[in-house]
mmCIF file of C-alpha atoms (C1' of nucleotides) in Angstrom:
data_model
loop_
_atom_site.group_PDB
_atom_site.id
_atom_site.type_symbol
_atom_site.label_atom_id
_atom_site.label_comp_id
_atom_site.label_asym_id
_atom_site.label_seq_id
_atom_site.Cartn_x
_atom_site.Cartn_y
_atom_site.Cartn_z
ATOM 1 C CA MET R 1 -56.566 40.363 -109.091
ATOM 2 C CA LYS R 2 -57.276 41.042 -112.348
ATOM 3 C CA GLN R 3 -60.012 42.053 -110.521
ATOM 4 C CA MET R 4 -58.157 44.396 -108.101
ATOM 5 C CA ILE R 5 -55.800 46.269 -110.479
ATOM 6 C CA ALA R 6 -54.361 46.639 -114.057
ATOM 7 C CA ILE R 7 -51.399 43.893 -114.407
ATOM 8 C CA SER R 8 -50.125 42.390 -117.411
ATOM 9 C CA GLU R 9 -49.742 38.652 -118.266
ATOM 10 C CA ASP R 10 -46.013 38.594 -117.323
ATOM 11 C CA GLU R 11 -46.030 40.445 -114.298
ATOM 12 C CA LEU R 12 -49.030 37.902 -113.070
ATOM 13 C CA ASN R 13 -46.763 34.572 -113.207
ATOM 14 C CA ASP R 14 -44.490 36.675 -112.587
ATOM 15 C CA PHE R 15 -45.432 36.149 -109.073
ATOM 16 C CA LEU R 16 -47.380 33.270 -109.073
ATOM 17 C CA SER R 17 -44.948 31.673 -109.833
ATOM 18 C CA GLN R 18 -43.506 32.738 -106.392
ATOM 19 C CA SER R 19 -46.324 30.958 -104.733
ATOM 20 C CA VAL R 20 -47.342 26.787 -104.708
ATOM 21 C CA SER R 21 -50.307 24.777 -104.187
ATOM 22 C CA LYS R 22 -50.806 22.954 -101.662
ATOM 23 C CA THR R 23 -53.966 21.017 -99.601
ATOM 24 C CA PHE R 24 -55.105 20.024 -96.374
ATOM 25 C CA LYS R 25 -56.687 17.115 -94.841
ATOM 26 C CA ARG R 26 -60.046 17.582 -93.701
ATOM 27 C CA ASN R 27 -59.651 18.600 -89.352
ATOM 28 C CA GLU R 28 -55.777 19.569 -90.656
ATOM 29 C CA THR R 29 -54.339 22.987 -88.847
ATOM 30 C CA ILE R 30 -53.000 25.174 -90.804
ATOM 31 C CA SER R 31 -51.865 27.509 -89.079
ATOM 32 C CA GLN R 32 -50.793 26.968 -85.541
ATOM 33 C CA PRO R 33 -50.707 29.926 -82.606
ATOM 34 C CA ASN R 34 -47.669 31.492 -80.804
ATOM 35 C CA VAL R 35 -46.146 31.203 -84.095
ATOM 36 C CA VAL R 36 -45.431 34.746 -86.350
ATOM 37 C CA PRO R 37 -47.425 33.631 -89.689
ATOM 38 C CA ASN R 38 -45.850 34.434 -93.385
ATOM 39 C CA GLU R 39 -47.940 33.096 -95.537
ATOM 40 C CA ILE R 40 -51.321 34.343 -97.287
ATOM 41 C CA PHE R 41 -53.491 31.591 -98.634
ATOM 42 C CA PHE R 42 -55.612 31.676 -101.650
ATOM 43 C CA ILE R 43 -58.802 29.119 -100.806
ATOM 44 C CA ILE R 44 -59.738 27.126 -105.003
ATOM 45 C CA LYS R 45 -61.914 24.680 -103.027
ATOM 46 C CA GLY R 46 -62.663 24.421 -99.378
ATOM 47 C CA LEU R 47 -63.518 25.910 -96.352
ATOM 48 C CA ILE R 48 -60.883 27.654 -92.824
ATOM 49 C CA ARG R 49 -62.880 28.999 -89.874
ATOM 50 C CA VAL R 50 -59.622 30.936 -88.018
ATOM 51 C CA MET R 51 -60.702 30.025 -84.081
ATOM 52 C CA ILE R 52 -58.664 31.395 -81.213
ATOM 53 C CA THR R 53 -58.533 29.485 -77.730
ATOM 54 C CA ASP R 54 -58.811 31.393 -74.688
ATOM 55 C CA ASN R 55 -57.104 31.063 -71.086
ATOM 56 C CA GLU R 56 -59.396 28.635 -70.454
ATOM 57 C CA GLY R 57 -58.982 26.428 -72.788
ATOM 58 C CA ASN R 58 -61.970 27.885 -74.904
ATOM 59 C CA GLU R 59 -62.556 27.526 -78.758
ATOM 60 C CA HIS R 60 -64.173 30.899 -80.262
ATOM 61 C CA THR R 61 -64.383 30.604 -83.675
ATOM 62 C CA VAL R 62 -63.377 34.078 -85.561
ATOM 63 C CA HIS R 63 -64.169 33.850 -89.108
ATOM 64 C CA PHE R 64 -64.935 31.497 -92.032
ATOM 65 C CA ALA R 65 -63.423 31.160 -95.399
ATOM 66 C CA LEU R 66 -64.566 30.240 -98.599
ATOM 67 C CA GLU R 67 -63.870 29.673 -101.720
ATOM 68 C CA ASN R 68 -61.671 32.281 -103.508
ATOM 69 C CA GLN R 69 -61.416 34.509 -100.232
ATOM 70 C CA PHE R 70 -57.905 35.500 -99.377
ATOM 71 C CA ILE R 71 -57.514 33.912 -95.656
ATOM 72 C CA SER R 72 -54.970 34.149 -93.086
ATOM 73 C CA ASP R 73 -53.812 35.940 -89.824
ATOM 74 C CA TYR R 74 -53.648 39.055 -91.233
ATOM 75 C CA SER R 75 -53.001 41.273 -88.236
ATOM 76 C CA ASN R 76 -50.315 39.528 -87.048
ATOM 77 C CA PHE R 77 -49.178 38.655 -90.416
ATOM 78 C CA MET R 78 -48.387 42.492 -91.531
ATOM 79 C CA GLN R 79 -47.021 43.433 -87.716
ATOM 80 C CA LYS R 80 -44.940 40.004 -87.560
ATOM 81 C CA GLN R 81 -45.738 38.716 -84.905
ATOM 82 C CA PRO R 82 -47.092 35.844 -83.421
ATOM 83 C CA SER R 83 -50.520 34.333 -84.157
ATOM 84 C CA PHE R 84 -53.544 34.192 -81.345
ATOM 85 C CA TYR R 85 -54.901 32.292 -83.915
ATOM 86 C CA THR R 86 -55.366 28.823 -85.673
ATOM 87 C CA LEU R 87 -56.528 27.887 -89.173
ATOM 88 C CA GLN R 88 -57.893 25.371 -89.478
ATOM 89 C CA ALA R 89 -59.510 23.270 -92.547
ATOM 90 C CA LEU R 90 -63.276 22.017 -92.639
ATOM 91 C CA GLU R 91 -62.907 20.070 -95.669
ATOM 92 C CA GLU R 92 -60.520 18.504 -97.900
ATOM 93 C CA THR R 93 -58.798 22.174 -98.234
ATOM 94 C CA GLN R 94 -57.166 23.577 -101.411
ATOM 95 C CA VAL R 95 -55.090 26.662 -101.138
ATOM 96 C CA VAL R 96 -52.314 28.981 -102.710
ATOM 97 C CA VAL R 97 -49.745 29.578 -100.236
ATOM 98 C CA LEU R 98 -48.588 32.960 -100.578
ATOM 99 C CA PRO R 99 -45.383 33.418 -99.172
ATOM 100 C CA ARG R 100 -44.233 36.870 -97.107
ATOM 101 C CA SER R 101 -41.760 37.549 -99.432
ATOM 102 C CA ALA R 102 -44.124 37.321 -102.365
ATOM 103 C CA ILE R 103 -46.156 39.991 -101.759
ATOM 104 C CA GLU R 104 -43.016 42.014 -100.757
ATOM 105 C CA TRP R 105 -42.256 41.214 -103.586
ATOM 106 C CA GLY R 106 -45.474 42.643 -105.213
ATOM 107 C CA TYR R 107 -45.141 46.465 -103.431
ATOM 108 C CA LYS R 108 -42.435 46.729 -104.329
ATOM 109 C CA ASN R 109 -41.972 45.482 -107.726
ATOM 110 C CA LEU R 110 -46.333 45.006 -109.755
ATOM 111 C CA GLN R 111 -46.864 48.037 -111.005
ATOM 112 C CA GLU R 112 -50.211 48.666 -108.900
ATOM 113 C CA GLY R 113 -48.659 46.051 -105.669
ATOM 114 C CA GLU R 114 -48.960 48.651 -103.529
ATOM 115 C CA LYS R 115 -52.729 48.962 -104.901
ATOM 116 C CA MET R 116 -53.275 46.129 -104.500
ATOM 117 C CA GLY R 117 -52.136 46.096 -100.182
ATOM 118 C CA ARG R 118 -54.585 48.904 -100.612
ATOM 119 C CA LEU R 119 -57.436 47.357 -101.832
ATOM 120 C CA ILE R 120 -56.652 44.271 -99.466
ATOM 121 C CA ALA R 121 -56.963 46.075 -96.025
ATOM 122 C CA GLU R 122 -60.146 48.313 -96.955
ATOM 123 C CA TYR R 123 -61.827 44.846 -98.273
ATOM 124 C CA TYR R 124 -60.793 43.012 -94.435
ATOM 125 C CA PHE R 125 -61.959 46.278 -93.117
ATOM 126 C CA ILE R 126 -64.843 47.041 -94.186
ATOM 127 C CA TYR R 127 -65.991 42.876 -93.745
ATOM 128 C CA GLN R 128 -64.287 43.542 -90.245
ATOM 129 C CA ASP R 129 -66.632 46.876 -89.855
ATOM 130 C CA ASN R 130 -69.659 44.545 -90.768
ATOM 131 C CA ARG R 131 -69.311 42.665 -88.365
ATOM 132 C CA ILE R 132 -69.214 44.665 -85.513
ATOM 133 C CA LYS R 133 -71.971 46.317 -86.241
ATOM 134 C CA ASN R 134 -73.835 43.810 -85.384
ATOM 135 C CA THR R 135 -72.002 43.006 -83.351
ATOM 136 C CA PHE R 136 -73.420 45.342 -81.080
ATOM 137 C CA SER R 137 -76.417 46.188 -82.867
ATOM 138 C CA ARG R 138 -78.376 43.187 -83.529
ATOM 139 C CA THR R 139 -79.545 40.332 -81.578
ATOM 140 C CA PRO R 140 -77.973 37.176 -81.896
ATOM 141 C CA LYS R 141 -81.235 35.798 -83.105
ATOM 142 C CA GLN R 142 -80.851 38.720 -85.989
ATOM 143 C CA ARG R 143 -77.689 37.600 -85.789
ATOM 144 C CA TYR R 144 -77.823 34.164 -86.351
ATOM 145 C CA ASP R 145 -80.710 35.099 -89.350
ATOM 146 C CA THR R 146 -78.326 36.820 -91.175
ATOM 147 C CA ILE R 147 -75.851 34.788 -91.577
ATOM 148 C CA THR R 148 -75.519 32.616 -94.572
ATOM 149 C CA ASP R 149 -75.689 36.802 -96.367
ATOM 150 C CA VAL R 150 -71.673 36.280 -95.634
ATOM 151 C CA PHE R 151 -71.913 32.393 -94.908
ATOM 152 C CA PRO R 152 -74.127 31.224 -98.166
ATOM 153 C CA ASN R 153 -74.578 27.665 -97.391
ATOM 154 C CA ILE R 154 -72.323 27.642 -93.791
ATOM 155 C CA HIS R 155 -74.837 25.320 -92.696
ATOM 156 C CA ASN R 156 -74.426 22.691 -93.610
ATOM 157 C CA ARG R 157 -70.187 22.456 -94.109
ATOM 158 C CA ALA R 158 -69.679 23.563 -90.794
ATOM 159 C CA PRO R 159 -71.057 21.798 -87.898
ATOM 160 C CA GLN R 160 -74.001 24.323 -85.689
ATOM 161 C CA HIS R 161 -71.954 24.368 -82.425
ATOM 162 C CA MET R 162 -69.031 25.908 -84.285
ATOM 163 C CA ILE R 163 -71.461 28.535 -85.665
ATOM 164 C CA ALA R 164 -73.123 28.903 -82.177
ATOM 165 C CA SER R 165 -69.388 30.401 -81.105
ATOM 166 C CA TYR R 166 -68.889 32.792 -84.121
ATOM 167 C CA LEU R 167 -72.344 33.920 -83.169
ATOM 168 C CA GLY R 168 -70.728 34.582 -79.713
ATOM 169 C CA ILE R 169 -73.436 32.114 -78.522
ATOM 170 C CA THR R 170 -73.444 28.511 -76.835
ATOM 171 C CA PRO R 171 -74.510 25.876 -79.287
ATOM 172 C CA VAL R 172 -76.742 25.482 -76.155
ATOM 173 C CA HIS R 173 -78.662 27.990 -76.537
ATOM 174 C CA LEU R 174 -78.770 28.256 -80.357
ATOM 175 C CA SER R 175 -80.395 25.117 -80.395
ATOM 176 C CA ARG R 176 -83.020 27.307 -78.246
ATOM 177 C CA LEU R 177 -83.513 30.168 -80.945
ATOM 178 C CA LYS R 178 -84.174 27.698 -84.052
ATOM 179 C CA LYS R 179 -86.637 26.179 -82.327
ATOM 180 C CA SER R 180 -87.762 28.951 -81.051
ATOM 181 C CA SER R 181 -88.385 31.025 -84.613
ATOM 182 C CA ARG R 182 -90.719 27.514 -85.361
ATOM 183 C CA MET E 1 -48.159 61.582 -92.591
ATOM 184 C CA LYS E 2 -43.719 61.422 -92.159
ATOM 185 C CA GLN E 3 -43.737 58.374 -90.480
ATOM 186 C CA MET E 4 -45.898 56.661 -92.333
ATOM 187 C CA ILE E 5 -43.974 58.056 -95.569
ATOM 188 C CA ALA E 6 -41.609 59.134 -97.999
ATOM 189 C CA ILE E 7 -42.631 62.146 -98.679
ATOM 190 C CA SER E 8 -41.374 65.610 -99.524
ATOM 191 C CA GLU E 9 -41.843 69.035 -98.133
ATOM 192 C CA ASP E 10 -43.722 70.467 -101.706
ATOM 193 C CA GLU E 11 -45.735 67.077 -101.443
ATOM 194 C CA LEU E 12 -46.663 67.745 -98.286
ATOM 195 C CA ASN E 13 -47.406 71.573 -99.371
ATOM 196 C CA ASP E 14 -49.429 70.441 -102.497
ATOM 197 C CA PHE E 15 -51.717 67.719 -99.900
ATOM 198 C CA LEU E 16 -52.246 69.821 -97.234
ATOM 199 C CA SER E 17 -53.502 72.496 -99.520
ATOM 200 C CA GLN E 18 -56.510 70.396 -100.136
ATOM 201 C CA SER E 19 -57.403 70.489 -96.063
ATOM 202 C CA VAL E 20 -58.679 73.155 -94.290
ATOM 203 C CA SER E 21 -58.670 73.006 -90.250
ATOM 204 C CA LYS E 22 -62.525 72.918 -88.534
ATOM 205 C CA THR E 23 -63.099 73.265 -84.785
ATOM 206 C CA PHE E 24 -67.044 71.337 -83.409
ATOM 207 C CA LYS E 25 -67.948 72.469 -80.205
ATOM 208 C CA ARG E 26 -69.427 69.877 -77.238
ATOM 209 C CA ASN E 27 -72.507 68.038 -78.288
ATOM 210 C CA GLU E 28 -71.696 68.591 -81.579
ATOM 211 C CA THR E 29 -73.036 66.156 -85.128
ATOM 212 C CA ILE E 30 -69.594 66.666 -87.189
ATOM 213 C CA SER E 31 -71.057 63.309 -89.618
ATOM 214 C CA GLN E 32 -74.342 62.318 -90.508
ATOM 215 C CA PRO E 33 -76.003 59.021 -91.456
ATOM 216 C CA ASN E 34 -77.664 58.446 -94.044
ATOM 217 C CA VAL E 35 -75.376 61.073 -95.897
ATOM 218 C CA VAL E 36 -72.785 59.389 -97.833
ATOM 219 C CA PRO E 37 -69.038 59.908 -95.723
ATOM 220 C CA ASN E 38 -66.728 62.398 -97.755
ATOM 221 C CA GLU E 39 -64.401 63.708 -95.595
ATOM 222 C CA ILE E 40 -61.959 62.145 -93.390
ATOM 223 C CA PHE E 41 -61.411 63.877 -89.861
ATOM 224 C CA PHE E 42 -57.424 64.290 -87.740
ATOM 225 C CA ILE E 43 -57.864 65.451 -84.840
ATOM 226 C CA ILE E 44 -55.428 68.073 -83.722
ATOM 227 C CA LYS E 45 -57.574 68.744 -80.202
ATOM 228 C CA GLY E 46 -60.224 67.249 -78.671
ATOM 229 C CA LEU E 47 -62.871 63.175 -78.233
ATOM 230 C CA ILE E 48 -64.725 62.624 -80.969
ATOM 231 C CA ARG E 49 -66.690 59.389 -80.300
ATOM 232 C CA VAL E 50 -68.496 57.641 -83.098
ATOM 233 C CA MET E 51 -72.012 55.548 -82.740
ATOM 234 C CA ILE E 52 -75.009 53.301 -84.315
ATOM 235 C CA THR E 53 -79.066 54.645 -84.058
ATOM 236 C CA ASP E 54 -79.979 50.465 -84.331
ATOM 237 C CA ASN E 55 -84.132 50.809 -85.382
ATOM 238 C CA GLU E 56 -85.131 50.779 -82.395
ATOM 239 C CA GLY E 57 -83.693 53.893 -81.643
ATOM 240 C CA ASN E 58 -81.384 52.882 -79.604
ATOM 241 C CA GLU E 59 -77.256 54.031 -79.475
ATOM 242 C CA HIS E 60 -74.851 52.094 -79.454
ATOM 243 C CA THR E 61 -70.974 53.905 -79.169
ATOM 244 C CA VAL E 62 -68.536 51.923 -81.923
ATOM 245 C CA HIS E 63 -65.365 53.570 -81.283
ATOM 246 C CA PHE E 64 -64.155 56.329 -79.490
ATOM 247 C CA ALA E 65 -61.109 58.508 -81.537
ATOM 248 C CA LEU E 66 -58.808 60.661 -79.539
ATOM 249 C CA GLU E 67 -55.827 62.892 -81.076
ATOM 250 C CA ASN E 68 -53.099 62.559 -83.154
ATOM 251 C CA GLN E 69 -55.387 59.696 -84.933
ATOM 252 C CA PHE E 70 -57.389 59.600 -88.329
ATOM 253 C CA ILE E 71 -61.212 59.617 -87.755
ATOM 254 C CA SER E 72 -64.780 59.026 -90.297
ATOM 255 C CA ASP E 73 -67.082 56.354 -91.370
ATOM 256 C CA TYR E 74 -64.181 54.685 -93.338
ATOM 257 C CA SER E 75 -66.133 51.666 -94.492
ATOM 258 C CA ASN E 76 -68.640 53.813 -95.988
ATOM 259 C CA PHE E 77 -66.231 56.460 -97.337
ATOM 260 C CA MET E 78 -64.367 53.319 -99.467
ATOM 261 C CA GLN E 79 -67.780 51.899 -100.606
ATOM 262 C CA LYS E 80 -69.042 55.455 -101.062
ATOM 263 C CA GLN E 81 -72.366 54.744 -99.716
ATOM 264 C CA PRO E 82 -75.073 56.310 -97.526
ATOM 265 C CA SER E 83 -73.365 56.365 -93.520
ATOM 266 C CA PHE E 84 -74.733 54.147 -90.582
ATOM 267 C CA TYR E 85 -73.152 56.621 -88.159
ATOM 268 C CA THR E 86 -72.780 59.382 -86.539
ATOM 269 C CA LEU E 87 -70.042 61.272 -85.298
ATOM 270 C CA GLN E 88 -70.440 63.330 -82.789
ATOM 271 C CA ALA E 89 -67.582 65.535 -80.173
ATOM 272 C CA LEU E 90 -67.195 64.889 -76.973
ATOM 273 C CA GLU E 91 -65.911 68.185 -75.809
ATOM 274 C CA GLU E 92 -64.179 70.167 -78.224
ATOM 275 C CA THR E 93 -62.793 69.428 -80.798
ATOM 276 C CA GLN E 94 -59.924 70.787 -83.723
ATOM 277 C CA VAL E 95 -60.095 68.565 -86.503
ATOM 278 C CA VAL E 96 -58.162 68.497 -90.586
ATOM 279 C CA VAL E 97 -60.438 67.833 -92.846
ATOM 280 C CA LEU E 98 -59.113 66.684 -96.000
ATOM 281 C CA PRO E 99 -61.950 65.588 -98.978
ATOM 282 C CA ARG E 100 -62.109 62.854 -100.402
ATOM 283 C CA SER E 101 -60.748 65.188 -103.457
ATOM 284 C CA ALA E 102 -57.486 65.290 -101.811
ATOM 285 C CA ILE E 103 -57.084 61.933 -100.774
ATOM 286 C CA GLU E 104 -58.330 60.579 -103.852
ATOM 287 C CA TRP E 105 -55.538 63.589 -104.986
ATOM 288 C CA GLY E 106 -53.363 60.971 -102.663
ATOM 289 C CA TYR E 107 -53.647 58.279 -103.820
ATOM 290 C CA LYS E 108 -52.792 59.174 -107.208
ATOM 291 C CA ASN E 109 -50.176 62.239 -106.968
ATOM 292 C CA LEU E 110 -48.223 61.271 -104.053
ATOM 293 C CA GLN E 111 -44.902 59.217 -105.066
ATOM 294 C CA GLU E 112 -45.770 57.077 -102.095
ATOM 295 C CA GLY E 113 -49.835 57.872 -101.959
ATOM 296 C CA GLU E 114 -50.801 53.921 -102.107
ATOM 297 C CA LYS E 115 -48.456 52.947 -99.718
ATOM 298 C CA MET E 116 -49.645 55.643 -96.922
ATOM 299 C CA GLY E 117 -53.835 54.682 -98.351
ATOM 300 C CA ARG E 118 -52.320 51.036 -97.881
ATOM 301 C CA LEU E 119 -50.776 51.406 -94.269
ATOM 302 C CA ILE E 120 -53.777 53.656 -92.973
ATOM 303 C CA ALA E 121 -56.381 50.392 -94.002
ATOM 304 C CA GLU E 122 -53.560 48.198 -91.929
ATOM 305 C CA TYR E 123 -54.044 50.075 -89.420
ATOM 306 C CA TYR E 124 -57.303 50.139 -89.047
ATOM 307 C CA PHE E 125 -57.735 46.778 -90.043
ATOM 308 C CA ILE E 126 -54.724 45.510 -86.834
ATOM 309 C CA TYR E 127 -57.609 47.361 -84.582
ATOM 310 C CA GLN E 128 -61.036 46.079 -85.861
ATOM 311 C CA ASP E 129 -59.401 43.148 -85.266
ATOM 312 C CA ASN E 130 -57.787 43.004 -81.962
ATOM 313 C CA ARG E 131 -61.592 44.985 -81.127
ATOM 314 C CA ILE E 132 -62.879 41.411 -82.533
ATOM 315 C CA LYS E 133 -60.599 39.680 -80.191
ATOM 316 C CA ASN E 134 -61.536 40.532 -77.409
ATOM 317 C CA THR E 135 -65.410 40.991 -77.817
ATOM 318 C CA PHE E 136 -64.639 37.118 -78.479
ATOM 319 C CA SER E 137 -62.996 35.658 -76.117
ATOM 320 C CA ARG E 138 -63.097 38.355 -73.260
ATOM 321 C CA THR E 139 -65.840 38.835 -70.775
ATOM 322 C CA PRO E 140 -66.934 42.823 -70.334
ATOM 323 C CA LYS E 141 -65.355 42.874 -66.758
ATOM 324 C CA GLN E 142 -61.913 41.613 -69.189
ATOM 325 C CA ARG E 143 -62.951 44.394 -71.615
ATOM 326 C CA TYR E 144 -63.158 46.656 -68.949
ATOM 327 C CA ASP E 145 -59.746 46.097 -67.058
ATOM 328 C CA THR E 146 -57.780 46.877 -70.444
ATOM 329 C CA ILE E 147 -60.098 49.972 -72.079
ATOM 330 C CA THR E 148 -57.766 52.142 -71.424
ATOM 331 C CA ASP E 149 -54.867 50.552 -73.130
ATOM 332 C CA VAL E 150 -56.510 51.290 -75.436
ATOM 333 C CA PHE E 151 -58.212 54.799 -75.412
ATOM 334 C CA PRO E 152 -55.780 56.349 -72.303
ATOM 335 C CA ASN E 153 -57.463 58.226 -69.490
ATOM 336 C CA ILE E 154 -60.886 57.701 -71.033
ATOM 337 C CA HIS E 155 -62.866 57.594 -67.560
ATOM 338 C CA ASN E 156 -61.901 61.340 -66.969
ATOM 339 C CA ARG E 157 -63.596 62.009 -70.453
ATOM 340 C CA ALA E 158 -66.741 60.508 -71.200
ATOM 341 C CA PRO E 159 -69.848 59.478 -69.385
ATOM 342 C CA GLN E 160 -69.433 56.147 -68.251
ATOM 343 C CA HIS E 161 -72.494 55.011 -70.098
ATOM 344 C CA MET E 162 -71.191 55.066 -73.615
ATOM 345 C CA ILE E 163 -68.154 53.501 -72.130
ATOM 346 C CA ALA E 164 -70.275 50.618 -71.395
ATOM 347 C CA SER E 165 -72.824 50.585 -74.683
ATOM 348 C CA TYR E 166 -68.722 50.794 -76.478
ATOM 349 C CA LEU E 167 -68.745 46.799 -74.141
ATOM 350 C CA GLY E 168 -71.959 45.883 -74.940
ATOM 351 C CA ILE E 169 -72.862 46.714 -71.644
ATOM 352 C CA THR E 170 -75.874 48.183 -70.010
ATOM 353 C CA PRO E 171 -74.960 51.702 -67.662
ATOM 354 C CA VAL E 172 -77.026 50.049 -64.999
ATOM 355 C CA HIS E 173 -73.983 46.574 -65.162
ATOM 356 C CA LEU E 174 -71.412 48.495 -66.380
ATOM 357 C CA SER E 175 -71.714 49.473 -61.903
ATOM 358 C CA ARG E 176 -72.730 46.881 -60.579
ATOM 359 C CA LEU E 177 -68.721 45.098 -62.670
ATOM 360 C CA LYS E 178 -67.428 47.971 -60.915
ATOM 361 C CA LYS E 179 -68.580 47.863 -57.245
ATOM 362 C CA SER E 180 -68.156 43.735 -57.805
ATOM 363 C CA SER E 181 -64.568 44.942 -58.475
ATOM 364 C CA ARG E 182 -63.640 46.691 -55.279
ATOM 365 C "C1'" DT P 1 -76.792 81.490 -59.333
ATOM 366 C "C1'" DG P 2 -80.808 78.477 -59.759
ATOM 367 C "C1'" DA P 3 -83.095 75.265 -62.020
ATOM 368 C "C1'" DA P 4 -83.202 71.515 -65.747
ATOM 369 C "C1'" DA P 5 -80.412 68.671 -67.403
ATOM 370 C "C1'" DG P 6 -77.499 64.852 -66.643
ATOM 371 C "C1'" DT P 7 -75.010 61.328 -64.463
ATOM 372 C "C1'" DC P 8 -73.864 57.486 -61.097
ATOM 373 C "C1'" DT P 9 -75.461 54.302 -57.193
ATOM 374 C "C1'" DA P 10 -78.995 50.776 -55.659
ATOM 375 C "C1'" DA P 11 -82.071 47.341 -55.492
ATOM 376 C "C1'" DA P 12 -86.188 44.743 -57.067
ATOM 377 C "C1'" DC P 13 -87.463 42.751 -60.452
ATOM 378 C "C1'" DA P 14 -87.266 39.143 -65.507
ATOM 379 C "C1'" DA P 15 -86.261 38.028 -69.113
ATOM 380 C "C1'" DA P 16 -81.816 36.252 -71.878
ATOM 381 C "C1'" DT P 17 -78.054 32.893 -71.570
ATOM 382 C "C1'" DG P 18 -74.613 29.272 -69.915
ATOM 383 C "C1'" DT P 19 -73.624 24.856 -67.239
ATOM 384 C "C1'" DT P 20 -73.936 19.973 -67.240
ATOM 385 C "C1'" DA P 21 -76.120 16.360 -67.874
ATOM 386 C "C1'" DT P 22 -79.142 12.815 -70.840
ATOM 387 C "C1'" DC P 23 -80.421 10.356 -74.957
ATOM 388 C "C1'" DG P 24 -81.362 9.438 -80.027
ATOM 389 C "C1'" DT P 25 -78.825 9.622 -84.422
ATOM 390 C "C1'" DA P 26 -75.432 10.527 -87.797
ATOM 391 C "C1'" DC P 27 -70.886 9.513 -89.340
ATOM 392 C "C1'" DA P 28 -65.973 8.507 -89.474
ATOM 393 C "C1'" DG P 29 -62.172 5.142 -89.778
ATOM 394 C "C1'" DT P 30 -61.643 0.769 -89.145
ATOM 395 C "C1'" DA I 1 -70.815 -3.724 -92.162
ATOM 396 C "C1'" DC I 2 -68.573 -1.991 -87.094
ATOM 397 C "C1'" DT I 3 -68.025 0.595 -82.768
ATOM 398 C "C1'" DG I 4 -66.304 4.864 -81.480
ATOM 399 C "C1'" DT I 5 -66.887 9.569 -81.472
ATOM 400 C "C1'" DA I 6 -69.369 13.246 -82.805
ATOM 401 C "C1'" DC I 7 -73.990 16.448 -82.983
ATOM 402 C "C1'" DG I 8 -77.719 18.557 -81.968
ATOM 403 C "C1'" DA I 9 -82.006 18.628 -79.475
ATOM 404 C "C1'" DT I 10 -83.331 19.093 -74.514
ATOM 405 C "C1'" DA I 11 -84.587 19.571 -70.242
ATOM 406 C "C1'" DA I 12 -83.014 21.619 -65.198
ATOM 407 C "C1'" DC I 13 -81.212 24.467 -63.364
ATOM 408 C "C1'" DA I 14 -77.382 28.568 -62.456
ATOM 409 C "C1'" DT I 15 -75.581 33.113 -64.278
ATOM 410 C "C1'" DT I 16 -74.929 36.839 -65.835
ATOM 411 C "C1'" DT I 17 -76.867 40.436 -67.994
ATOM 412 C "C1'" DG I 18 -81.844 44.154 -69.002
ATOM 413 C "C1'" DT I 19 -85.427 47.055 -67.655
ATOM 414 C "C1'" DT I 20 -87.263 49.907 -64.162
ATOM 415 C "C1'" DT I 21 -87.603 53.343 -61.135
ATOM 416 C "C1'" DA I 22 -85.901 55.630 -57.149
ATOM 417 C "C1'" DG I 23 -82.387 59.031 -55.693
ATOM 418 C "C1'" DA I 24 -78.620 61.862 -54.461
ATOM 419 C "C1'" DC I 25 -74.847 64.061 -56.430
ATOM 420 C "C1'" DT I 26 -72.997 67.233 -60.425
ATOM 421 C "C1'" DT I 27 -73.157 70.012 -64.573
ATOM 422 C "C1'" DT I 28 -74.458 72.937 -67.910
ATOM 423 C "C1'" DC I 29 -76.259 77.757 -69.014
ATOM 424 C "C1'" DA I 30 -80.383 80.320 -69.974
#
DNA sequence: TGAAAGTCTAAACAAATGTTATCGTACAGT
DNA sequence: ACTGTACGATAACATTTGTTTAGACTTTCA
């Protein structure tokens, strides 16, 4: 937060006193679909994946979130609509839980609260924009080759079938791509 | 703006006095790649497409923007980086041009300027999030069938090959999909 | 108003990607 | 340490999607 906005120690303490720390076990579900998300998480340590389950029951990995990142179904958090996403810890993961009440308190009461909200939304917009640029102007192979730019060390932390899902291809096909580039 | 934030007539006038109206002809280029975008456009009338040209020279349509919408390479506008995108008017299009100076003036001087910035960023984030949800959990056919939810009447306003490009498929394949659903 | 350019469909073929099944290995939980 | 489960590679085959080309039709604009 100090990197984003000018904030006094008092403000920071008031804000953080409304949050709570929480630890999830490996493979534990953090947030369920069909429920209005009322929290934003900040990852202290660990790895979270965001996925969507389609009508046929297939899981699609939409995002990985690493240390020092905010994560939530931000879209439906803002819209106060039931989530489509599942958030799942891929490792033992420690987070700071920011409830909606704290966020809204921040917008109102922090000197630069609205600015922080704007910067966070802008940050995620840029991420999403890059995602779309990549998806539509590059091949799966090219996307695979640069995934560590966005998620360093992901190959050692997430199973390959989830990476394939993130890239929008099947695990079998990813295995082929890897082979052909050797 | 009045729909987003509380703003007085004086504030609104001060803000809008820093903008200018402009009209582009059909097929005219509005914004070039490799240039830092320093404007946000608000569409009064017309239709704009946003596209990216890849290394092989292929054009990929990433977005259509309709009346009453803001449009720009918002990502690179914020980052003050040279754009990857081309903005092109598909019809004779009238816009309000908001230069960077006006936007930044708004953040600083409008009572709820930062809030407006947050809401705009959030709005686009939600749009992008839906785009990603759609892309990764639905087939091209399913995406085609619902494109008018996002871009009403687009079939009468944009050529089919641009719609195909937006969907991430070739025009030939789109033609096939249409045939098979008859 | 006529030529040129753009647009959509269609067919045949090619390439990319998905599906299913099998196997060996690694790993997690008891 | 044992055992069931998850994981990744691979092969054979199926399906989807892309490529190229051609033709008919429409739109643009000089």
